[in-house]
Each structure stands twice: as C-alpha cells, then as structure tokens.
Coordinates of C-alpha atoms and ligand atoms in Angstrom, one line a residue:
M1 CA 11.0 24.7 -32.4
A2 CA 12.2 24.8 -28.9
Q3 CA 11.0 22.1 -26.6
Q4 CA 8.5 23.2 -24.0
P5 CA 8.8 22.2 -20.3
F6 CA 6.3 19.5 -19.5
T7 CA 3.2 20.7 -17.6
P8 CA 1.2 17.8 -16.1
P9 CA -2.6 17.9 -16.5
E10 CA -4.8 18.7 -13.5
R11 CA -6.0 15.5 -12.1
L12 CA -7.9 14.4 -9.0
L13 CA -6.3 11.1 -8.1
L14 CA -9.0 8.9 -6.8
G15 CA -7.6 5.5 -7.9
P16 CA -5.8 2.9 -5.9
G17 CA -2.7 5.1 -5.9
P18 CA -1.0 7.4 -6.2
S19 CA -3.2 9.6 -4.1
P20 CA -3.3 13.4 -4.2
V21 CA -0.2 15.0 -2.7
A22 CA -0.7 17.7 -0.1
P23 CA 0.6 21.1 -1.1
S24 CA 3.1 21.3 1.8
V25 CA 4.5 17.8 0.8
L26 CA 4.9 19.1 -2.8
R27 CA 6.7 22.1 -1.5
A28 CA 9.0 20.0 0.7
L29 CA 9.9 17.8 -2.3
S30 CA 11.1 20.8 -4.3
L31 CA 13.5 22.1 -1.6
P32 CA 17.2 22.2 -2.6
T33 CA 18.8 18.8 -2.8
V34 CA 21.5 18.0 -0.2
G35 CA 23.9 15.2 -0.1
H36 CA 22.9 11.8 1.2
L37 CA 25.6 12.0 3.8
D38 CA 24.7 15.4 5.1
P39 CA 24.4 15.5 8.9
E40 CA 21.3 17.6 8.7
L41 CA 19.7 15.0 6.5
F42 CA 20.5 12.3 9.1
A43 CA 18.6 14.4 11.7
A44 CA 15.6 14.4 9.3
M45 CA 15.9 10.7 8.8
D46 CA 15.9 10.0 12.5
Q47 CA 12.6 12.0 12.7
I48 CA 11.2 10.0 9.8
R49 CA 12.0 6.8 11.5
A50 CA 10.4 7.9 14.7
N51 CA 7.3 9.0 12.8
L52 CA 7.1 5.7 10.9
R53 CA 7.3 3.8 14.1
A54 CA 4.4 5.8 15.5
I55 CA 2.3 5.2 12.3
F56 CA 3.2 1.5 12.1
G57 CA 2.6 1.1 15.8
T58 CA 6.0 -0.4 16.7
Q59 CA 9.2 0.1 18.7
N60 CA 11.2 -1.7 16.1
A61 CA 14.7 -0.2 15.8
A62 CA 15.0 -1.6 12.2
T63 CA 12.4 0.8 10.8
L64 CA 13.4 2.8 7.7
A65 CA 12.5 3.6 4.1
V66 CA 13.9 1.7 1.2
S67 CA 14.5 3.5 -2.2
G68 CA 11.8 2.3 -4.6
T69 CA 8.0 1.8 -4.5
G70 CA 5.9 -0.6 -2.5
T71 CA 7.2 -3.6 -4.5
A72 CA 10.8 -2.7 -3.5
G73 CA 9.6 -2.8 0.2
M74 CA 8.0 -6.2 -0.5
E75 CA 11.3 -7.5 -2.1
A76 CA 13.4 -6.0 0.8
V77 CA 11.4 -7.8 3.5
L78 CA 11.2 -11.1 1.6
C79 CA 14.8 -11.3 0.3
N80 CA 16.2 -10.6 3.7
L81 CA 14.0 -13.0 5.6
I82 CA 13.9 -15.9 3.1
E83 CA 16.8 -18.3 2.4
P84 CA 16.8 -20.8 -0.5
G85 CA 14.8 -23.9 0.5
D86 CA 12.8 -22.2 3.3
G87 CA 9.2 -23.2 3.6
V88 CA 7.0 -20.1 3.1
L89 CA 3.2 -19.9 3.4
V90 CA 1.5 -17.2 1.4
A91 CA -2.2 -16.5 1.9
T92 CA -3.5 -14.8 -1.2
H93 CA -6.9 -13.2 -1.8
G94 CA -6.1 -11.0 -4.8
Y95 CA -3.4 -9.7 -7.2
F96 CA -0.9 -8.5 -4.6
G97 CA -0.8 -11.8 -2.6
A98 CA 0.1 -13.5 -5.8
R99 CA 3.0 -11.1 -6.2
I100 CA 4.3 -12.0 -2.8
A101 CA 4.3 -15.7 -3.8
Q102 CA 6.2 -14.9 -7.0
I103 CA 8.9 -12.9 -5.2
A104 CA 9.2 -15.6 -2.5
E105 CA 9.7 -18.2 -5.2
R106 CA 12.4 -16.0 -6.8
C107 CA 14.1 -16.0 -3.3
G108 CA 14.3 -19.8 -3.6
A109 CA 11.5 -20.5 -1.1
Q110 CA 9.3 -23.7 -1.1
V111 CA 6.1 -21.8 -1.4
T112 CA 2.8 -23.1 -0.1
R113 CA 0.1 -20.9 -1.5
V114 CA -3.4 -20.8 -0.1
D115 CA -5.7 -18.9 -2.4
A116 CA -9.0 -17.4 -1.3
P117 CA -11.5 -16.2 -3.9
W118 CA -11.1 -12.6 -5.0
G119 CA -13.5 -10.6 -3.0
A120 CA -13.2 -12.7 0.2
A121 CA -10.5 -12.5 2.9
S122 CA -7.9 -15.2 3.4
D123 CA -8.9 -18.0 5.7
P124 CA -6.4 -18.8 8.5
Q125 CA -8.0 -22.2 9.0
A126 CA -7.4 -23.1 5.4
A127 CA -3.8 -21.9 5.8
R128 CA -3.3 -24.0 8.9
A129 CA -4.5 -27.1 7.1
A130 CA -2.2 -26.4 4.1
A131 CA 0.8 -25.9 6.5
H132 CA 0.1 -29.3 8.2
G133 CA 3.2 -31.5 8.3
K134 CA 5.4 -28.8 6.6
R135 CA 8.2 -26.8 8.1
I136 CA 7.0 -23.2 7.5
R137 CA 9.5 -20.5 8.4
L138 CA 7.6 -17.5 7.2
V139 CA 3.9 -16.6 6.8
A140 CA 2.8 -13.7 4.5
V141 CA -0.5 -12.0 4.1
V142 CA -1.9 -8.8 2.6
H143 CA -3.6 -6.4 5.0
A144 CA -5.4 -4.2 2.5
E145 CA -5.8 -6.1 -0.8
T146 CA -6.1 -3.2 -3.3
S147 CA -7.1 -5.4 -6.2
T148 CA -10.4 -6.2 -4.5
G149 CA -10.9 -3.7 -1.7
V150 CA -10.8 -6.4 1.0
R151 CA -9.5 -5.9 4.5
Q152 CA -7.7 -8.8 6.3
E153 CA -7.9 -9.2 10.1
L154 CA -4.3 -9.6 11.4
A155 CA -4.8 -11.2 14.8
P156 CA -5.5 -14.8 13.5
W157 CA -2.3 -14.7 11.4
N158 CA -0.3 -13.8 14.4
A159 CA -1.7 -16.8 16.2
L160 CA -1.0 -19.1 13.2
A161 CA 2.6 -17.8 12.8
R162 CA 3.3 -18.4 16.5
E163 CA 1.9 -21.9 16.3
L164 CA 4.1 -22.7 13.3
D165 CA 7.1 -20.9 14.9
A166 CA 7.3 -18.8 11.8
L167 CA 7.9 -15.1 11.1
L168 CA 4.8 -13.1 10.2
C169 CA 5.1 -10.7 7.2
V170 CA 2.4 -8.2 6.2
D171 CA 1.8 -6.1 3.0
A172 CA 0.7 -2.8 4.3
V173 CA 1.2 -0.9 1.1
T174 CA -2.4 0.5 1.1
S175 CA -3.0 0.5 4.8
L176 CA -0.3 2.6 6.3
G177 CA -1.8 5.9 7.3
C178 CA -5.4 4.7 6.5
L179 CA -6.0 1.8 8.9
P180 CA -4.6 0.9 12.3
I181 CA -1.8 -1.7 11.9
E182 CA -0.3 -2.1 15.3
V183 CA 2.8 -4.0 14.2
D184 CA 4.0 -4.9 17.7
A185 CA 0.5 -5.9 19.1
H186 CA 0.0 -8.1 16.1
G187 CA 3.4 -9.8 16.3
I188 CA 4.3 -8.7 12.8
D189 CA 8.0 -9.5 12.0
G190 CA 8.3 -7.9 8.6
I191 CA 6.1 -5.2 7.0
W192 CA 6.3 -3.0 4.0
S193 CA 4.4 0.0 2.6
C194 CA 4.9 2.8 0.1
T195 CA 4.8 6.6 0.2
Q196 CA 2.1 7.3 -2.5
K197 CA -1.0 5.8 -1.1
G198 CA -2.1 6.4 2.5
L199 CA 0.8 8.7 3.3
S200 CA 0.1 10.9 0.2
S201 CA 3.7 11.7 -0.9
T202 CA 5.0 10.9 -4.4
P203 CA 6.0 7.3 -5.3
G204 CA 9.7 6.6 -4.6
L205 CA 10.2 5.3 -1.1
A206 CA 9.0 2.2 0.7
P207 CA 8.7 2.3 4.5
V208 CA 9.7 -1.1 6.0
S209 CA 10.0 -2.4 9.6
F210 CA 11.7 -5.6 11.0
S211 CA 11.1 -7.0 14.5
P212 CA 14.1 -7.9 16.6
R213 CA 13.2 -11.5 15.9
A214 CA 13.4 -10.8 12.2
V215 CA 16.7 -8.9 12.5
E216 CA 18.0 -12.0 14.3
R217 CA 16.9 -14.2 11.4
V218 CA 18.8 -12.0 9.0
R219 CA 21.9 -12.0 11.1
A220 CA 21.8 -15.8 11.4
R221 CA 21.6 -16.3 7.6
R222 CA 23.7 -19.1 6.2
S223 CA 23.9 -17.3 2.8
A224 CA 24.3 -13.7 1.9
V225 CA 21.2 -11.7 0.9
Q226 CA 21.2 -12.0 -2.9
S227 CA 20.3 -8.3 -3.4
F228 CA 23.1 -5.9 -2.5
Y229 CA 20.7 -2.9 -2.9
L230 CA 18.1 -4.3 -0.4
D231 CA 20.4 -6.0 2.1
L232 CA 19.1 -5.0 5.5
G233 CA 22.5 -5.1 7.2
L234 CA 23.9 -2.8 4.6
L235 CA 20.8 -0.5 4.7
L236 CA 21.2 -0.2 8.5
E237 CA 24.8 0.7 8.1
F238 CA 23.5 3.8 6.3
W239 CA 20.4 4.5 8.4
D240 CA 22.1 4.0 11.7
A241 CA 25.0 6.1 13.1
P242 CA 27.8 6.5 12.0
H243 CA 25.9 6.4 8.6
G244 CA 28.2 4.9 6.0
Y245 CA 27.6 5.2 2.3
H246 CA 25.5 2.5 0.7
H247 CA 23.6 4.2 -2.1
T248 CA 22.6 7.8 -3.0
I249 CA 19.1 7.9 -1.5
S250 CA 17.1 10.9 -2.7
S251 CA 17.1 13.6 -0.1
N252 CA 14.1 15.2 -1.8
L253 CA 12.0 12.1 -1.4
L254 CA 13.1 12.1 2.2
Y255 CA 11.9 15.7 2.7
G256 CA 8.5 14.6 1.2
L257 CA 8.2 11.7 3.5
H258 CA 9.2 13.8 6.5
E259 CA 6.4 16.2 5.8
A260 CA 3.9 13.5 4.9
T261 CA 4.5 11.6 8.1
R262 CA 4.5 14.9 10.1
L263 CA 1.1 15.7 8.7
V264 CA -0.2 12.2 9.6
L265 CA 0.9 12.7 13.3
E266 CA -0.3 16.3 13.4
E267 CA -3.8 15.2 12.4
G268 CA -3.6 12.3 14.8
L269 CA -3.9 8.6 13.9
S270 CA -7.4 8.0 15.2
A271 CA -8.7 11.2 13.7
R272 CA -7.2 10.2 10.4
F273 CA -8.7 6.7 10.5
Q274 CA -12.1 8.2 11.3
R275 CA -11.8 10.6 8.4
H276 CA -11.2 7.7 6.0
E277 CA -14.2 5.8 7.5
R278 CA -16.5 8.9 7.3
V279 CA -15.6 9.8 3.7
S280 CA -15.9 6.3 2.4
R281 CA -19.3 5.9 4.0
A282 CA -20.4 9.1 2.4
F283 CA -19.1 8.0 -1.0
L284 CA -20.7 4.6 -0.8
A285 CA -24.1 6.1 0.1
L286 CA -23.8 8.4 -3.0
A287 CA -22.7 5.5 -5.1
R288 CA -25.7 3.5 -4.0
E289 CA -28.0 6.4 -4.9
L290 CA -26.6 6.0 -8.4
G291 CA -27.6 2.4 -8.4
L292 CA -24.0 1.2 -8.0
S293 CA -23.3 -1.8 -5.7
P294 CA -20.2 -2.5 -3.7
F295 CA -18.1 -5.5 -4.6
V296 CA -17.3 -6.6 -1.0
P297 CA -19.5 -7.1 2.0
D298 CA -19.5 -4.2 4.6
E299 CA -17.5 -6.1 7.2
L300 CA -14.6 -6.6 4.7
R301 CA -14.7 -3.2 3.2
L302 CA -11.6 -1.0 3.1
P303 CA -12.3 2.6 4.2
Q304 CA -9.5 4.0 1.9
L305 CA -10.6 2.0 -1.2
T306 CA -14.2 1.4 -2.4
T307 CA -14.7 -1.3 -5.0
L308 CA -17.9 -1.0 -7.1
R309 CA -19.3 -3.4 -9.7
V310 CA -19.4 -1.9 -13.2
P311 CA -23.1 -1.9 -14.1
E312 CA -24.3 -4.3 -16.7
G313 CA -24.0 -2.8 -20.2
V314 CA -21.5 0.0 -19.3
D315 CA -18.2 0.2 -21.2
D316 CA -15.7 0.4 -18.3
L317 CA -12.8 1.7 -20.4
A318 CA -14.8 4.3 -22.2
L319 CA -16.4 5.6 -19.0
R320 CA -13.1 5.9 -17.1
K321 CA -11.6 7.7 -20.1
R322 CA -14.3 10.3 -20.1
L323 CA -14.1 10.6 -16.3
L324 CA -10.4 11.4 -16.7
L325 CA -10.5 13.6 -19.8
E326 CA -13.8 15.4 -19.2
H327 CA -13.9 15.6 -15.4
G328 CA -10.2 15.3 -14.6
I329 CA -10.8 12.4 -12.2
E330 CA -8.7 9.2 -12.2
I331 CA -10.2 6.0 -10.7
G332 CA -8.9 2.4 -11.1
G333 CA -10.3 -0.5 -13.1
G334 CA -10.3 -4.1 -12.2
L335 CA -7.1 -6.3 -12.4
G336 CA -6.9 -9.8 -13.8
A337 CA -10.2 -11.6 -13.8
L338 CA -11.9 -8.5 -12.6
K339 CA -10.8 -6.4 -15.6
G340 CA -13.9 -4.5 -17.0
K341 CA -16.0 -5.6 -14.0
L342 CA -14.8 -3.4 -11.2
W343 CA -14.2 0.3 -10.4
R344 CA -11.7 1.0 -7.6
V345 CA -12.2 4.4 -6.0
G346 CA -9.5 5.4 -3.6
L347 CA -10.3 8.2 -1.1
M348 CA -7.0 7.9 0.6
G349 CA -4.6 10.1 2.6
H350 CA -4.9 13.8 1.5
G351 CA -7.6 12.7 -1.0
A352 CA -10.0 11.4 1.7
D353 CA -12.2 14.4 1.6
E354 CA -16.0 14.7 1.4
R355 CA -15.8 17.2 -1.5
N356 CA -13.8 14.6 -3.5
A357 CA -16.4 11.9 -2.7
Q358 CA -19.1 14.3 -3.9
R359 CA -17.2 15.4 -7.0
C360 CA -16.5 11.8 -8.0
A361 CA -20.1 10.6 -7.4
A362 CA -21.5 13.6 -9.3
A363 CA -19.2 12.9 -12.3
L364 CA -20.0 9.2 -12.3
G365 CA -23.7 10.1 -12.1
A366 CA -23.4 12.5 -15.1
L367 CA -21.6 9.9 -17.2
L368 CA -24.0 7.1 -16.3
G369 CA -27.0 9.4 -16.8
T370 CA -25.8 10.3 -20.3
R371 CA -25.7 6.7 -21.0
S372 CA -29.1 5.8 -19.7
E373 CA -30.7 8.7 -21.6
A374 CA -29.0 7.4 -24.8
H375 CA -30.4 4.0 -23.9
S376 CA -34.0 5.2 -23.5
V377 CA -33.8 7.3 -26.7
R378 CA -32.6 4.2 -28.5
G379 CA -35.4 2.2 -26.8
Q380 CA -38.2 4.5 -28.0
Ligands
PLP1 C1 0.2 -0.8 -4.7 C2 0.4 -2.1 -4.0 C3 1.6 -2.8 -4.1 C4 2.7 -2.4 -5.1 O1 3.2 -1.1 -4.8 P1 4.0 -0.3 -5.9 O2 4.2 1.0 -5.2 O3 3.1 -0.2 -7.1 O4 5.3 -1.0 -6.2 C5 1.7 -3.9 -3.3 N1 0.8 -4.3 -2.5 C6 -0.4 -3.7 -2.4 C7 -1.5 -4.2 -1.5 C8 -0.7 -2.5 -3.2 O5 -1.8 -1.9 -3.1

C-alpha cells in the first residue's frame, strides 16, 4: 500500500513549549526556500536583527539567531565566553540552571554552583558568599525557570557581576517576548533564547545577543572556540556584510522568525506583556475555582507559565494523556524531583489568549470532576 503523507493531529499547545504558531508565521515558514547567500535574504536577516534588538532591549551589534533550539543558544553563548580554567558561577533554581552548569563544565570551566530550592528564586547573597575569594569571570542565571515557573529578578545579578568584574549571562529561553528583559539596562553580556516559546514560531533557531564587552572577551581568547558551528567570530562573518559562507542556515526558519518578531513589535511590547499577565491571572483564577493551587508564590510567578500542584490522589500521566487525546490539549508535567507532582501550563506568545485559558480550565475541570464522581461512587 502506498505510504500516506503525515497529517499532524490538532493540538492546542499549552505546555512549556512549543507554543501555538500563528497562522501568518506558518504561512511564512512554507514560502519557497531561497539560498542562504541570497541578497534578499540578507535584507530580511538585517530586519530580524533589528527586531530582536528591540525585543531584547539592546543596542548590541552582535545580535543574531543561531541554528538550533534554545540549548544551542545556551551553548553558543557559553562556549564563546568561557575558556578552559575560567571560574564560572552558576546560580540554579531548577532544571535549566543545572543544564547551564553542565555545559560550562564541558567548556572546561571551574564551576561554582549555587543551588536554590526548586520553587524559589536564586539568591544573589548566597552567590556572593560562594564567590568569595574566587576569581569568577562569568556569572549565569535563568530569567524564567520553566521547570518550576519561577521568575528571577535580574538587577541584583548585574550588581553582583560588576562587583566580581565578571560577565553576566542570562537564559531568556522562556522570557523573550513574554517578559521585559532590558538587556542593556540590566548589564547583560550574553543572552540566549529560542523561537518556539514566547516568540511562537517553530523550534529551530536560537536568538542570542553579546554585549561589546562580551565580544571583546571573545576576541581576546587565548584558545580557539572549540565549536566551529557556534563560533561567534565565524557566525558574524556570515551575519555581517559582506556575508561569507559559514553554514547553510534555513531560509524558511528565518522567514518564520521574521514574521514572528514582526508580530511582536506590531502588537507592541508592553501590550504583549500585559496580555500575558491578564491571561495568566484569568487562568489562575479558574484553576483556583477547580481547587488547584499554584506551586509558586504570586511575587515569583511567571505570567507565561503557570505551575500547579497535581492534587493528591490524581494520576498525573493518565490525566494528561486524556487531556491530550480527548481534549486535544497539551500541558507539561513536572521534571526531575517534581515528576508527577506538577502541571506546567504555558499560555505563551500566540497561545496567551483568554479562550485558551478557559478551554484548558474547562477540560481540567471535566477530567477532575469525572474522577471525583468515581471517587464518591466508590465511597458509597
Ligand atoms: C526550553 C528551555 C531551554 C531549552 O530549550 P530547547 O529549545 O529545548 O533546547 C533552556 N532554558 C529554559 C529556561 C527553557 O525553558
């Protein structure tokens, strides 16, 4: 029998990413492919860089998109800015902070890791104490920790990095397009994100930005960057005029990012941030009506990702499977120690919409209701 083309199921993506892709972004992605050295593509790339600067809140010349997902962006920043033997301070408060520490170690860094409990934010005072007496050349922290739903204040980390005379690096994989970042105002030297969360394109590119101070650090390296693919100097030879060949970047993914960032700026950053705030508050209120309780205190809550405790006696996997197969809604489960204990509901980018919040809460209510009825029948 002839093989049929694959038709993806209809899903409402309300997990920690990917988020729903706007129709105009999907259309952009499917436009005819052009060469990676086409002058018209370079014009679109210049616009993408300008858009990314506006969304990051930076004037950084070295702002571009790396081929790969958020983790590629993380590796790109770390492998360019870390040399073997460098002291690196990583503040972790969840799964992704731990990933930064792992990559820094692979870059040959002497890593000092300061772990905050999952569900709390990282503590700059604890980090300051841990750095005492050490030569720290780079400090890294996660802005929006997607494993727990915790938001990290950036200002204290800028102060700490300046005190230590270190570069400040920030994971903005889930915050770009959902939360103000203000790279320049926060003294951030290296930052990475992705295209499939707050920007609502497909996975495949990782926006990154390097401050002039960071570019200086790369230029002054004693050793070559161990990754050819992610070497900033080589990437800039492609992204900057006269645009030499480095690798065959996907023109289609660039069309998607062009449209996604255009949509962000058309909406306006503050309107977009307010929309995320409004929708997540609406969702949280509905979740509370169902008897669900948030995992993090209000002041640490991420507007783009709500984490809820799985109620006592509910089978996490079974419920999420029914949510997906019967209601077409994807949400995330807990990672690591929070496996089976947490639901992660992303209302991000194009998905941050009151109707999605209502649809998700109604489906959760129906599934939890079924269960409590079964419970009471059994109890009789
Ligand atoms: C999703 C995520 C990553 C990893 O991104 P990928 O696109 O899966 O490679 C890194 N950090 C944070 C905070 C994330 O949410």
